[in-house]
Amino acid sequence: DAGITQSPRHKVTETGTPVTLRCHQTENHRYMYWYRQDPGHGLRLIHYSYGVKDTDKGEVSDGYSVSRSKTEDFLLTLESATSSQTSVYFCAISEETISNEQFFGPGTRLTVL
Amino acid sequence: AQSVTQPDIHITVSEGASLELRCNYSYGATPYLFWYVQSPGQGLQLLLKYFSGDTLVQGIKGFEAEFKRSQSSFNLRKPSVHWSDAAEYFCAVNAGGTSYGKLTFGQGTILTVHP
């Protein structure tokens, strides 16, 4: 299994509070991604990174920011959490290969009350 | 923009029966295609992938998928389902080019297996 960990694994927070989710990899892969998973929507890309300090927006980036100061860490921040951001968040990594196969972390379940 | 459709939200089969999960994509050229499986409370695991060559690809756990360009489909099959195959299955597309790295997922198909 690819070495990907996410922390925390579960979090309950209140509307309006800031939240940061962490993704850590031990594979030294260049690309890292954040997805959210909601029933009926599959997984949707929030942000991704193609190198240290290099990030770009995905399909559902509003209300989220990311940072990548080291190859191994990719942080997802909700500046002011809303109930619509209640979801399961997955981090993924990939090497720079033509097929760009992605490997997923175990997920973080976030509940915003 | 690329899109992926999994027409079946929920499929129920008996153990030992054959299985086919449907996936259709919308994209002008041949994309990179993937099937992932997710067990309850777990992350996603790659079953198989297609990006060139033989249109019938073999994956893990006895799964296979066939790419049909004329039908824009990449259906997942298994000849004999085991109870442990009960999970949610996702088809995904990567268009490559300027979309390099961006996977678009289908809505998922939940598989229930009856004993």
Tab-separated table of C-alpha atoms in Angstrom:
chain	number	residue	atom	x	y	z
A	1	ASP	CA	0.000	0.000	0.000
A	2	ALA	CA	1.101	3.517	-0.765
A	3	GLY	CA	2.282	5.393	2.319
A	4	ILE	CA	-0.432	7.991	2.753
A	5	THR	CA	-1.850	9.131	6.047
A	6	GLN	CA	-4.532	11.678	6.782
A	7	SER	CA	-5.142	13.510	10.017
A	8	PRO	CA	-7.421	13.819	11.765
A	9	ARG	CA	-9.518	10.839	10.691
A	10	HIS	CA	-12.659	12.276	12.229
A	11	LYS	CA	-13.544	15.818	13.193
A	12	VAL	CA	-16.646	17.593	14.389
A	13	THR	CA	-16.599	21.366	14.323
A	14	GLU	CA	-18.965	24.311	14.373
A	15	THR	CA	-19.967	26.638	11.583
A	16	GLY	CA	-17.568	29.538	11.175
A	17	THR	CA	-14.516	27.882	12.692
A	18	PRO	CA	-11.317	27.280	10.701
A	19	VAL	CA	-10.323	23.695	9.984
A	20	THR	CA	-7.107	22.243	8.580
A	21	LEU	CA	-6.775	18.719	7.283
A	22	ARG	CA	-3.372	17.178	6.722
A	23	CYS	CA	-2.185	14.682	4.159
A	24	HIS	CA	1.241	13.127	4.590
A	25	GLN	CA	3.015	10.813	2.118
A	26	THR	CA	6.186	8.796	2.358
A	27	GLU	CA	6.360	7.937	-1.375
A	28	ASN	CA	8.028	11.144	-2.595
A	29	HIS	CA	5.372	11.467	-5.311
A	30	ARG	CA	5.191	14.786	-7.115
A	31	TYR	CA	1.402	15.117	-7.411
A	32	MET	CA	-1.042	15.386	-4.520
A	33	TYR	CA	-4.798	15.909	-4.582
A	34	TRP	CA	-7.704	16.676	-2.300
A	35	TYR	CA	-11.152	15.280	-3.082
A	36	ARG	CA	-14.456	15.374	-1.299
A	37	GLN	CA	-16.922	12.506	-1.443
A	38	ASP	CA	-20.647	13.054	-1.134
A	39	PRO	CA	-23.492	10.599	-1.823
A	40	GLY	CA	-24.601	10.727	-5.433
A	41	HIS	CA	-21.601	12.784	-6.524
A	42	GLY	CA	-18.743	10.346	-6.421
A	43	LEU	CA	-15.466	12.102	-5.704
A	44	ARG	CA	-14.888	15.680	-6.777
A	45	LEU	CA	-11.521	17.356	-7.014
A	46	ILE	CA	-11.035	20.340	-4.684
A	47	HIS	CA	-7.396	21.312	-5.281
A	48	TYR	CA	-4.266	19.628	-6.451
A	49	SER	CA	-0.518	20.201	-6.315
A	50	TYR	CA	2.088	19.452	-8.941
A	51	GLY	CA	5.074	20.334	-6.776
A	52	VAL	CA	6.186	22.227	-3.710
A	53	LYS	CA	4.385	25.578	-3.630
A	54	ASP	CA	2.649	24.718	-6.936
A	55	THR	CA	-1.099	24.275	-6.589
A	56	ASP	CA	-4.188	24.699	-8.730
A	57	LYS	CA	-7.937	24.670	-8.337
A	58	GLY	CA	-10.176	21.748	-9.051
A	59	GLU	CA	-13.873	21.422	-9.693
A	60	VAL	CA	-15.168	22.506	-6.252
A	61	SER	CA	-12.520	24.835	-4.818
A	62	ASP	CA	-14.736	27.615	-3.402
A	63	GLY	CA	-14.310	27.900	0.365
A	64	TYR	CA	-11.077	25.879	0.404
A	65	SER	CA	-7.404	26.741	0.290
A	66	VAL	CA	-4.324	24.530	0.184
A	67	SER	CA	-0.645	24.738	0.901
A	68	ARG	CA	2.339	22.554	0.136
A	69	SER	CA	5.607	23.660	1.716
A	70	LYS	CA	7.203	20.202	1.617
A	71	THR	CA	6.953	17.334	-0.834
A	72	GLU	CA	5.420	15.064	1.764
A	73	ASP	CA	2.702	17.317	3.171
A	74	PHE	CA	-0.407	18.779	1.565
A	75	LEU	CA	-2.742	20.808	3.770
A	76	LEU	CA	-6.393	21.583	3.094
A	77	THR	CA	-7.884	24.539	4.970
A	78	LEU	CA	-11.481	25.561	5.398
A	79	GLU	CA	-11.132	29.189	6.481
A	80	SER	CA	-14.671	29.373	7.868
A	81	ALA	CA	-16.425	26.021	7.825
A	82	THR	CA	-20.019	25.756	6.648
A	83	SER	CA	-22.510	22.907	6.951
A	84	SER	CA	-22.240	22.323	3.191
A	85	GLN	CA	-18.630	21.289	3.755
A	86	THR	CA	-19.696	18.302	5.825
A	87	SER	CA	-18.187	15.476	3.812
A	88	VAL	CA	-15.542	12.804	3.639
A	89	TYR	CA	-12.241	14.169	2.381
A	90	PHE	CA	-9.696	12.050	0.576
A	91	CYS	CA	-6.116	12.808	-0.244
A	92	ALA	CA	-4.454	11.119	-3.206
A	93	ILE	CA	-0.951	10.998	-4.645
A	94	SER	CA	0.550	10.057	-7.981
A	95	GLU	CA	3.900	9.833	-9.694
A	96	GLU	CA	4.598	11.631	-12.901
A	97	THR	CA	3.623	8.742	-15.132
A	98	ILE	CA	1.686	8.823	-18.353
A	99	SER	CA	-1.163	6.890	-16.815
A	100	ASN	CA	-1.087	9.062	-13.682
A	101	GLU	CA	-2.543	6.342	-11.474
A	102	GLN	CA	-3.621	7.835	-8.149
A	103	PHE	CA	-3.327	6.216	-4.734
A	104	PHE	CA	-5.750	7.247	-2.013
A	105	GLY	CA	-5.473	7.843	1.682
A	106	PRO	CA	-7.971	6.490	4.244
A	107	GLY	CA	-10.092	9.642	4.365
A	108	THR	CA	-11.185	12.215	6.937
A	109	ARG	CA	-14.821	12.440	7.959
A	110	LEU	CA	-15.658	16.072	8.725
A	111	THR	CA	-18.932	17.150	10.285
A	112	VAL	CA	-19.777	20.854	10.493
A	113	LEU	CA	-22.621	21.603	12.904
B	1	ALA	CA	-15.217	18.957	-20.404
B	2	GLN	CA	-14.841	15.318	-19.626
B	3	SER	CA	-17.638	13.509	-17.816
B	4	VAL	CA	-18.315	10.000	-16.574
B	5	THR	CA	-21.665	8.286	-16.144
B	6	GLN	CA	-22.369	5.157	-14.185
B	7	PRO	CA	-26.011	4.436	-15.009
B	8	ASP	CA	-26.596	1.960	-12.193
B	9	ILE	CA	-26.648	3.399	-8.685
B	10	HIS	CA	-27.217	0.045	-7.009
B	11	ILE	CA	-26.832	-3.527	-8.275
B	12	THR	CA	-27.674	-6.719	-6.423
B	13	VAL	CA	-26.340	-10.112	-7.490
B	14	SER	CA	-26.164	-13.558	-5.981
B	15	GLU	CA	-22.836	-15.009	-4.967
B	16	GLY	CA	-21.369	-16.958	-7.870
B	17	ALA	CA	-23.264	-14.986	-10.490
B	18	SER	CA	-21.545	-12.917	-13.150
B	19	LEU	CA	-21.275	-9.157	-12.858
B	20	GLU	CA	-21.090	-6.242	-15.239
B	21	LEU	CA	-20.898	-2.625	-14.079
B	22	ARG	CA	-21.398	0.004	-16.727
B	23	CYS	CA	-19.345	3.127	-17.325
B	24	ASN	CA	-19.714	5.655	-20.128
B	25	TYR	CA	-17.477	8.643	-20.636
B	26	SER	CA	-17.678	11.810	-22.652
B	27	TYR	CA	-14.435	12.966	-24.202
B	28	GLY	CA	-13.201	13.569	-27.728
B	29	ALA	CA	-10.029	11.526	-27.695
B	30	THR	CA	-9.106	8.316	-25.939
B	31	PRO	CA	-8.768	9.123	-22.258
B	32	TYR	CA	-7.033	7.229	-19.517
B	33	LEU	CA	-9.642	5.055	-17.781
B	34	PHE	CA	-9.712	3.589	-14.313
B	35	TRP	CA	-11.895	1.489	-12.041
B	36	TYR	CA	-11.605	1.911	-8.279
B	37	VAL	CA	-13.293	-0.006	-5.473
B	38	GLN	CA	-14.202	1.345	-2.046
B	39	SER	CA	-15.130	-0.895	0.871
B	40	PRO	CA	-17.238	0.693	3.627
B	41	GLY	CA	-15.233	3.179	5.679
B	42	GLN	CA	-12.157	2.708	3.535
B	43	GLY	CA	-10.250	4.652	0.914
B	44	LEU	CA	-10.269	3.815	-2.765
B	45	GLN	CA	-8.237	0.985	-4.250
B	46	LEU	CA	-7.317	0.756	-7.913
B	47	LEU	CA	-8.764	-2.333	-9.627
B	48	LEU	CA	-7.454	-1.759	-13.139
B	49	LYS	CA	-6.601	0.873	-15.715
B	50	TYR	CA	-6.499	1.393	-19.461
B	51	PHE	CA	-4.485	3.916	-21.410
B	52	SER	CA	-3.397	2.147	-24.599
B	53	GLY	CA	-2.976	-1.240	-26.268
B	54	ASP	CA	-5.194	-4.250	-25.705
B	55	THR	CA	-8.743	-3.085	-25.072
B	56	LEU	CA	-9.417	-5.908	-22.599
B	57	VAL	CA	-7.539	-5.258	-19.389
B	58	GLN	CA	-7.121	-7.521	-16.418
B	59	GLY	CA	-7.103	-6.249	-12.878
B	60	ILE	CA	-6.851	-7.452	-9.350
B	61	LYS	CA	-9.365	-9.694	-7.574
B	62	GLY	CA	-10.411	-11.375	-10.827
B	63	PHE	CA	-11.888	-8.256	-12.416
B	64	GLU	CA	-11.524	-7.250	-16.047
B	65	ALA	CA	-12.749	-4.339	-18.134
B	66	GLU	CA	-13.186	-3.755	-21.824
B	67	PHE	CA	-12.662	-0.427	-23.554
B	68	LYS	CA	-15.036	0.124	-26.471
B	69	ARG	CA	-14.218	3.310	-28.331
B	70	SER	CA	-17.329	3.156	-30.522
B	71	GLN	CA	-19.574	3.094	-27.465
B	72	SER	CA	-17.437	5.366	-25.243
B	73	SER	CA	-17.668	2.668	-22.604
B	74	PHE	CA	-15.366	0.964	-20.144
B	75	ASN	CA	-17.474	-1.702	-18.431
B	76	LEU	CA	-16.202	-3.733	-15.520
B	77	ARG	CA	-16.835	-7.481	-15.397
B	78	LYS	CA	-16.300	-10.443	-13.164
B	79	PRO	CA	-17.376	-13.986	-14.083
B	80	SER	CA	-18.207	-15.133	-10.560
B	81	VAL	CA	-18.875	-12.732	-7.715
B	82	HIS	CA	-17.762	-13.424	-4.149
B	83	TRP	CA	-19.442	-12.029	-1.041
B	84	SER	CA	-16.285	-10.011	-0.350
B	85	ASP	CA	-16.848	-8.071	-3.582
B	86	ALA	CA	-19.667	-6.137	-1.946
B	87	ALA	CA	-18.495	-2.523	-2.092
B	88	GLU	CA	-18.906	0.674	-4.064
B	89	TYR	CA	-17.257	0.877	-7.462
B	90	PHE	CA	-16.134	4.023	-9.218
B	91	CYS	CA	-15.183	4.578	-12.816
B	92	ALA	CA	-12.808	7.492	-13.447
B	93	VAL	CA	-11.370	9.325	-16.426
B	94	ASN	CA	-8.216	11.355	-16.888
B	95	ALA	CA	-8.234	13.289	-20.127
B	96	GLY	CA	-4.530	14.021	-20.039
B	97	GLY	CA	-3.108	17.037	-21.827
B	98	THR	CA	-3.991	20.227	-19.964
B	99	SER	CA	-6.187	18.142	-17.660
B	100	TYR	CA	-3.169	16.091	-16.652
B	101	GLY	CA	-3.660	14.803	-13.149
B	102	LYS	CA	-7.327	15.651	-12.901
B	103	LEU	CA	-9.514	12.601	-12.419
B	104	THR	CA	-13.228	12.869	-13.074
B	105	PHE	CA	-15.246	10.234	-11.254
B	106	GLY	CA	-18.616	8.711	-11.938
B	107	GLN	CA	-21.269	8.747	-9.247
B	108	GLY	CA	-20.456	5.216	-8.162
B	109	THR	CA	-22.296	1.885	-8.204
B	110	ILE	CA	-23.047	0.107	-4.952
B	111	LEU	CA	-22.788	-3.665	-5.261
B	112	THR	CA	-24.722	-5.900	-2.890
B	113	VAL	CA	-24.017	-9.630	-2.937
B	114	HIS	CA	-26.638	-12.097	-1.697
B	115	PRO	CA	-25.461	-15.480	-0.352
